[in-house]
């Protein structure tokens, strides 16, 4: 599947009052090389494996494949991960879109960015 998204650095916390949902996310990277990445993620009581290809169209889109897996499988795959990230994701409605705002914890504390997925470039 082709992923088309835009990311923005967030400079205040007004998104928290606008959010209709938030989840704690733990993710780890199994591999990051040549613009490709394979990661495992735990969000709530669900696990996911995601594979992403390098950016296309000057960074406007890229291939993404994601599969839901069991929580036990995700935890087992975490043993393969070097780099790990902890964050809280806030979901904010913006017209017909949902903006995902990620507030990072731990080593990346203080970093907040918003991402919106689009149907075309």
mmCIF file with all atom_site columns, C-alpha atoms in Angstrom:
data_model
loop_
_atom_site.group_PDB
_atom_site.id
_atom_site.type_symbol
_atom_site.label_atom_id
_atom_site.label_alt_id
_atom_site.label_comp_id
_atom_site.label_asym_id
_atom_site.label_entity_id
_atom_site.label_seq_id
_atom_site.pdbx_PDB_ins_code
_atom_site.Cartn_x
_atom_site.Cartn_y
_atom_site.Cartn_z
_atom_site.occupancy
_atom_site.B_iso_or_equiv
_atom_site.pdbx_formal_charge
_atom_site.auth_seq_id
_atom_site.auth_comp_id
_atom_site.auth_asym_id
_atom_site.auth_atom_id
_atom_site.pdbx_PDB_model_num
ATOM 1   C CA . UNK A 1 1   ? 0.000   0.000   0.000  1.00 0.00 ? 1   UNK A CA 1
ATOM 2   C CA . UNK A 1 2   ? 1.245   3.501   -0.777 1.00 0.00 ? 2   UNK A CA 1
ATOM 3   C CA . UNK A 1 3   ? 1.501   5.816   2.246  1.00 0.00 ? 3   UNK A CA 1
ATOM 4   C CA . UNK A 1 4   ? 1.071   9.535   1.639  1.00 0.00 ? 4   UNK A CA 1
ATOM 5   C CA . UNK A 1 5   ? 1.649   11.658  4.722  1.00 0.00 ? 5   UNK A CA 1
ATOM 6   C CA . UNK A 1 6   ? 2.921   14.991  5.944  1.00 0.00 ? 6   UNK A CA 1
ATOM 7   C CA . UNK A 1 7   ? 4.650   15.639  9.266  1.00 0.00 ? 7   UNK A CA 1
ATOM 8   C CA . UNK A 1 8   ? 4.831   18.858  11.259 1.00 0.00 ? 8   UNK A CA 1
ATOM 9   C CA . UNK A 1 9   ? 6.753   19.893  14.364 1.00 0.00 ? 9   UNK A CA 1
ATOM 10  C CA . UNK A 1 10  ? 4.349   20.874  17.168 1.00 0.00 ? 10  UNK A CA 1
ATOM 11  C CA . UNK A 1 11  ? 5.276   23.870  19.321 1.00 0.00 ? 11  UNK A CA 1
ATOM 12  C CA . UNK A 1 12  ? 2.555   23.900  22.026 1.00 0.00 ? 12  UNK A CA 1
ATOM 13  C CA . UNK A 1 13  ? 0.257   21.442  23.788 1.00 0.00 ? 13  UNK A CA 1
ATOM 14  C CA . UNK A 1 14  ? -3.144  22.751  22.631 1.00 0.00 ? 14  UNK A CA 1
ATOM 15  C CA . UNK A 1 15  ? -3.686  19.429  20.802 1.00 0.00 ? 15  UNK A CA 1
ATOM 16  C CA . UNK A 1 16  ? -4.321  17.716  24.150 1.00 0.00 ? 16  UNK A CA 1
ATOM 17  C CA . UNK A 1 17  ? -7.587  19.618  24.691 1.00 0.00 ? 17  UNK A CA 1
ATOM 18  C CA . UNK A 1 18  ? -8.692  18.836  21.112 1.00 0.00 ? 18  UNK A CA 1
ATOM 19  C CA . UNK A 1 19  ? -7.878  15.109  21.214 1.00 0.00 ? 19  UNK A CA 1
ATOM 20  C CA . UNK A 1 20  ? -10.714 12.606  21.204 1.00 0.00 ? 20  UNK A CA 1
ATOM 21  C CA . UNK A 1 21  ? -8.408  9.701   22.115 1.00 0.00 ? 21  UNK A CA 1
ATOM 22  C CA . UNK A 1 22  ? -4.885  8.967   23.305 1.00 0.00 ? 22  UNK A CA 1
ATOM 23  C CA . UNK A 1 23  ? -2.833  5.770   23.559 1.00 0.00 ? 23  UNK A CA 1
ATOM 24  C CA . UNK A 1 24  ? 0.578   4.873   24.912 1.00 0.00 ? 24  UNK A CA 1
ATOM 25  C CA . UNK A 1 25  ? 2.769   3.256   22.234 1.00 0.00 ? 25  UNK A CA 1
ATOM 26  C CA . UNK A 1 26  ? 5.986   1.273   22.532 1.00 0.00 ? 26  UNK A CA 1
ATOM 27  C CA . UNK A 1 27  ? 7.826   0.507   19.327 1.00 0.00 ? 27  UNK A CA 1
ATOM 28  C CA . UNK A 1 28  ? 11.116  -0.985  18.367 1.00 0.00 ? 28  UNK A CA 1
ATOM 29  C CA . UNK A 1 29  ? 13.031  -1.214  15.128 1.00 0.00 ? 29  UNK A CA 1
ATOM 30  C CA . UNK A 1 30  ? 14.127  -4.646  13.970 1.00 0.00 ? 30  UNK A CA 1
ATOM 31  C CA . UNK A 1 31  ? 15.958  -3.142  11.002 1.00 0.00 ? 31  UNK A CA 1
ATOM 32  C CA . UNK A 1 32  ? 16.595  0.342   9.544  1.00 0.00 ? 32  UNK A CA 1
ATOM 33  C CA . UNK A 1 33  ? 18.718  0.372   6.441  1.00 0.00 ? 33  UNK A CA 1
ATOM 34  C CA . UNK A 1 34  ? 18.781  2.173   3.088  1.00 0.00 ? 34  UNK A CA 1
ATOM 35  C CA . UNK A 1 35  ? 15.489  3.966   3.686  1.00 0.00 ? 35  UNK A CA 1
ATOM 36  C CA . UNK A 1 36  ? 13.740  0.692   4.563  1.00 0.00 ? 36  UNK A CA 1
ATOM 37  C CA . UNK A 1 37  ? 12.542  -0.120  8.057  1.00 0.00 ? 37  UNK A CA 1
ATOM 38  C CA . UNK A 1 38  ? 10.877  -2.993  9.871  1.00 0.00 ? 38  UNK A CA 1
ATOM 39  C CA . UNK A 1 39  ? 9.355   -2.270  13.256 1.00 0.00 ? 39  UNK A CA 1
ATOM 40  C CA . UNK A 1 40  ? 7.207   -3.870  15.911 1.00 0.00 ? 40  UNK A CA 1
ATOM 41  C CA . UNK A 1 41  ? 4.721   -1.848  17.907 1.00 0.00 ? 41  UNK A CA 1
ATOM 42  C CA . UNK A 1 42  ? 2.484   -2.351  20.936 1.00 0.00 ? 42  UNK A CA 1
ATOM 43  C CA . UNK A 1 43  ? -0.518  -0.056  21.196 1.00 0.00 ? 43  UNK A CA 1
ATOM 44  C CA . UNK A 1 44  ? -2.896  -0.882  23.992 1.00 0.00 ? 44  UNK A CA 1
ATOM 45  C CA . UNK A 1 45  ? -3.513  -4.627  23.927 1.00 0.00 ? 45  UNK A CA 1
ATOM 46  C CA . UNK A 1 46  ? -2.570  -5.096  20.253 1.00 0.00 ? 46  UNK A CA 1
ATOM 47  C CA . UNK A 1 47  ? 0.672   -5.707  18.443 1.00 0.00 ? 47  UNK A CA 1
ATOM 48  C CA . UNK A 1 48  ? 1.717   -4.729  14.922 1.00 0.00 ? 48  UNK A CA 1
ATOM 49  C CA . UNK A 1 49  ? 4.548   -5.377  12.499 1.00 0.00 ? 49  UNK A CA 1
ATOM 50  C CA . UNK A 1 50  ? 5.175   -2.646  9.927  1.00 0.00 ? 50  UNK A CA 1
ATOM 51  C CA . UNK A 1 51  ? 7.541   -2.624  6.975  1.00 0.00 ? 51  UNK A CA 1
ATOM 52  C CA . UNK A 1 52  ? 8.225   0.660   5.187  1.00 0.00 ? 52  UNK A CA 1
ATOM 53  C CA . UNK A 1 53  ? 10.149  1.327   2.005  1.00 0.00 ? 53  UNK A CA 1
ATOM 54  C CA . UNK A 1 54  ? 12.253  4.345   1.099  1.00 0.00 ? 54  UNK A CA 1
ATOM 55  C CA . UNK A 1 55  ? 10.635  7.694   0.310  1.00 0.00 ? 55  UNK A CA 1
ATOM 56  C CA . UNK A 1 56  ? 9.357   8.189   -3.240 1.00 0.00 ? 56  UNK A CA 1
ATOM 57  C CA . UNK A 1 57  ? 8.457   11.324  -5.181 1.00 0.00 ? 57  UNK A CA 1
ATOM 58  C CA . UNK A 1 58  ? 11.003  13.449  -3.302 1.00 0.00 ? 58  UNK A CA 1
ATOM 59  C CA . UNK A 1 59  ? 9.595   12.361  0.067  1.00 0.00 ? 59  UNK A CA 1
ATOM 60  C CA . UNK A 1 60  ? 5.879   12.693  -0.785 1.00 0.00 ? 60  UNK A CA 1
ATOM 61  C CA . UNK A 1 61  ? 5.018   8.992   -0.479 1.00 0.00 ? 61  UNK A CA 1
ATOM 62  C CA . UNK A 1 62  ? 6.399   5.526   0.265  1.00 0.00 ? 62  UNK A CA 1
ATOM 63  C CA . UNK A 1 63  ? 5.390   1.876   0.471  1.00 0.00 ? 63  UNK A CA 1
ATOM 64  C CA . UNK A 1 64  ? 3.997   0.688   3.813  1.00 0.00 ? 64  UNK A CA 1
ATOM 65  C CA . UNK A 1 65  ? 2.780   -2.757  4.864  1.00 0.00 ? 65  UNK A CA 1
ATOM 66  C CA . UNK A 1 66  ? 1.289   -3.381  8.300  1.00 0.00 ? 66  UNK A CA 1
ATOM 67  C CA . UNK A 1 67  ? -0.075  -6.518  9.942  1.00 0.00 ? 67  UNK A CA 1
ATOM 68  C CA . UNK A 1 68  ? -1.768  -6.883  13.327 1.00 0.00 ? 68  UNK A CA 1
ATOM 69  C CA . UNK A 1 69  ? -0.165  -9.588  15.480 1.00 0.00 ? 69  UNK A CA 1
ATOM 70  C CA . UNK A 1 70  ? -0.809  -10.916 18.956 1.00 0.00 ? 70  UNK A CA 1
ATOM 71  C CA . UNK A 1 71  ? 0.517   -9.055  21.965 1.00 0.00 ? 71  UNK A CA 1
ATOM 72  C CA . UNK A 1 72  ? 2.655   -12.075 22.863 1.00 0.00 ? 72  UNK A CA 1
ATOM 73  C CA . UNK A 1 73  ? 4.194   -12.138 19.373 1.00 0.00 ? 73  UNK A CA 1
ATOM 74  C CA . UNK A 1 74  ? 4.923   -8.412  19.553 1.00 0.00 ? 74  UNK A CA 1
ATOM 75  C CA . UNK A 1 75  ? 6.632   -8.780  22.934 1.00 0.00 ? 75  UNK A CA 1
ATOM 76  C CA . UNK A 1 76  ? 8.694   -11.665 21.580 1.00 0.00 ? 76  UNK A CA 1
ATOM 77  C CA . UNK A 1 77  ? 9.754   -9.606  18.548 1.00 0.00 ? 77  UNK A CA 1
ATOM 78  C CA . UNK A 1 78  ? 10.847  -6.773  20.858 1.00 0.00 ? 78  UNK A CA 1
ATOM 79  C CA . UNK A 1 79  ? 13.802  -8.991  21.794 1.00 0.00 ? 79  UNK A CA 1
ATOM 80  C CA . UNK A 1 80  ? 15.143  -8.375  18.263 1.00 0.00 ? 80  UNK A CA 1
ATOM 81  C CA . UNK A 1 81  ? 14.906  -4.602  18.541 1.00 0.00 ? 81  UNK A CA 1
ATOM 82  C CA . UNK A 1 82  ? 17.835  -2.333  19.201 1.00 0.00 ? 82  UNK A CA 1
ATOM 83  C CA . UNK A 1 83  ? 16.277  1.123   19.037 1.00 0.00 ? 83  UNK A CA 1
ATOM 84  C CA . UNK A 1 84  ? 13.080  1.525   21.078 1.00 0.00 ? 84  UNK A CA 1
ATOM 85  C CA . UNK A 1 85  ? 10.706  4.440   21.321 1.00 0.00 ? 85  UNK A CA 1
ATOM 86  C CA . UNK A 1 86  ? 7.981   5.289   23.855 1.00 0.00 ? 86  UNK A CA 1
ATOM 87  C CA . UNK A 1 87  ? 5.324   7.855   23.015 1.00 0.00 ? 87  UNK A CA 1
ATOM 88  C CA . UNK A 1 88  ? 1.755   8.922   23.591 1.00 0.00 ? 88  UNK A CA 1
ATOM 89  C CA . UNK A 1 89  ? -0.344  9.345   20.462 1.00 0.00 ? 89  UNK A CA 1
ATOM 90  C CA . UNK A 1 90  ? -3.218  11.831  20.529 1.00 0.00 ? 90  UNK A CA 1
ATOM 91  C CA . UNK A 1 91  ? -5.904  11.706  17.819 1.00 0.00 ? 91  UNK A CA 1
ATOM 92  C CA . UNK A 1 92  ? -7.310  15.077  16.730 1.00 0.00 ? 92  UNK A CA 1
ATOM 93  C CA . UNK A 1 93  ? -10.033 15.596  14.122 1.00 0.00 ? 93  UNK A CA 1
ATOM 94  C CA . UNK A 1 94  ? -9.302  18.171  11.423 1.00 0.00 ? 94  UNK A CA 1
ATOM 95  C CA . UNK A 1 95  ? -12.077 18.340  8.832  1.00 0.00 ? 95  UNK A CA 1
ATOM 96  C CA . UNK A 1 96  ? -12.323 14.927  7.143  1.00 0.00 ? 96  UNK A CA 1
ATOM 97  C CA . UNK A 1 97  ? -8.904  13.885  8.457  1.00 0.00 ? 97  UNK A CA 1
ATOM 98  C CA . UNK A 1 98  ? -7.561  12.640  11.767 1.00 0.00 ? 98  UNK A CA 1
ATOM 99  C CA . UNK A 1 99  ? -4.220  14.133  12.795 1.00 0.00 ? 99  UNK A CA 1
ATOM 100 C CA . UNK A 1 100 ? -1.975  11.893  14.891 1.00 0.00 ? 100 UNK A CA 1
ATOM 101 C CA . UNK A 1 101 ? 0.091   13.895  17.371 1.00 0.00 ? 101 UNK A CA 1
ATOM 102 C CA . UNK A 1 102 ? 2.991   11.970  18.908 1.00 0.00 ? 102 UNK A CA 1
ATOM 103 C CA . UNK A 1 103 ? 4.474   13.146  22.204 1.00 0.00 ? 103 UNK A CA 1
ATOM 104 C CA . UNK A 1 104 ? 7.739   11.294  22.818 1.00 0.00 ? 104 UNK A CA 1
ATOM 105 C CA . UNK A 1 105 ? 9.042   10.078  26.170 1.00 0.00 ? 105 UNK A CA 1
ATOM 106 C CA . UNK A 1 106 ? 12.397  8.909   27.496 1.00 0.00 ? 106 UNK A CA 1
ATOM 107 C CA . UNK A 1 107 ? 15.409  9.765   25.368 1.00 0.00 ? 107 UNK A CA 1
ATOM 108 C CA . UNK A 1 108 ? 13.239  11.825  22.984 1.00 0.00 ? 108 UNK A CA 1
ATOM 109 C CA . UNK A 1 109 ? 11.341  13.674  25.746 1.00 0.00 ? 109 UNK A CA 1
ATOM 110 C CA . UNK A 1 110 ? 10.092  17.050  24.533 1.00 0.00 ? 110 UNK A CA 1
ATOM 111 C CA . UNK A 1 111 ? 9.770   16.062  20.865 1.00 0.00 ? 111 UNK A CA 1
ATOM 112 C CA . UNK A 1 112 ? 6.210   16.408  19.555 1.00 0.00 ? 112 UNK A CA 1
ATOM 113 C CA . UNK A 1 113 ? 5.147   16.093  15.953 1.00 0.00 ? 113 UNK A CA 1
ATOM 114 C CA . UNK A 1 114 ? 1.858   15.805  14.066 1.00 0.00 ? 114 UNK A CA 1
ATOM 115 C CA . UNK A 1 115 ? 1.249   13.540  11.104 1.00 0.00 ? 115 UNK A CA 1
ATOM 116 C CA . UNK A 1 116 ? -1.619  13.508  8.664  1.00 0.00 ? 116 UNK A CA 1
ATOM 117 C CA . UNK A 1 117 ? -2.253  10.787  6.088  1.00 0.00 ? 117 UNK A CA 1
ATOM 118 C CA . UNK A 1 118 ? -3.655  11.887  2.761  1.00 0.00 ? 118 UNK A CA 1
ATOM 119 C CA . UNK A 1 119 ? -5.362  10.098  -0.142 1.00 0.00 ? 119 UNK A CA 1
ATOM 120 C CA . UNK A 1 120 ? -3.133  11.681  -2.799 1.00 0.00 ? 120 UNK A CA 1
ATOM 121 C CA . UNK A 1 121 ? 0.063   13.703  -3.060 1.00 0.00 ? 121 UNK A CA 1
#
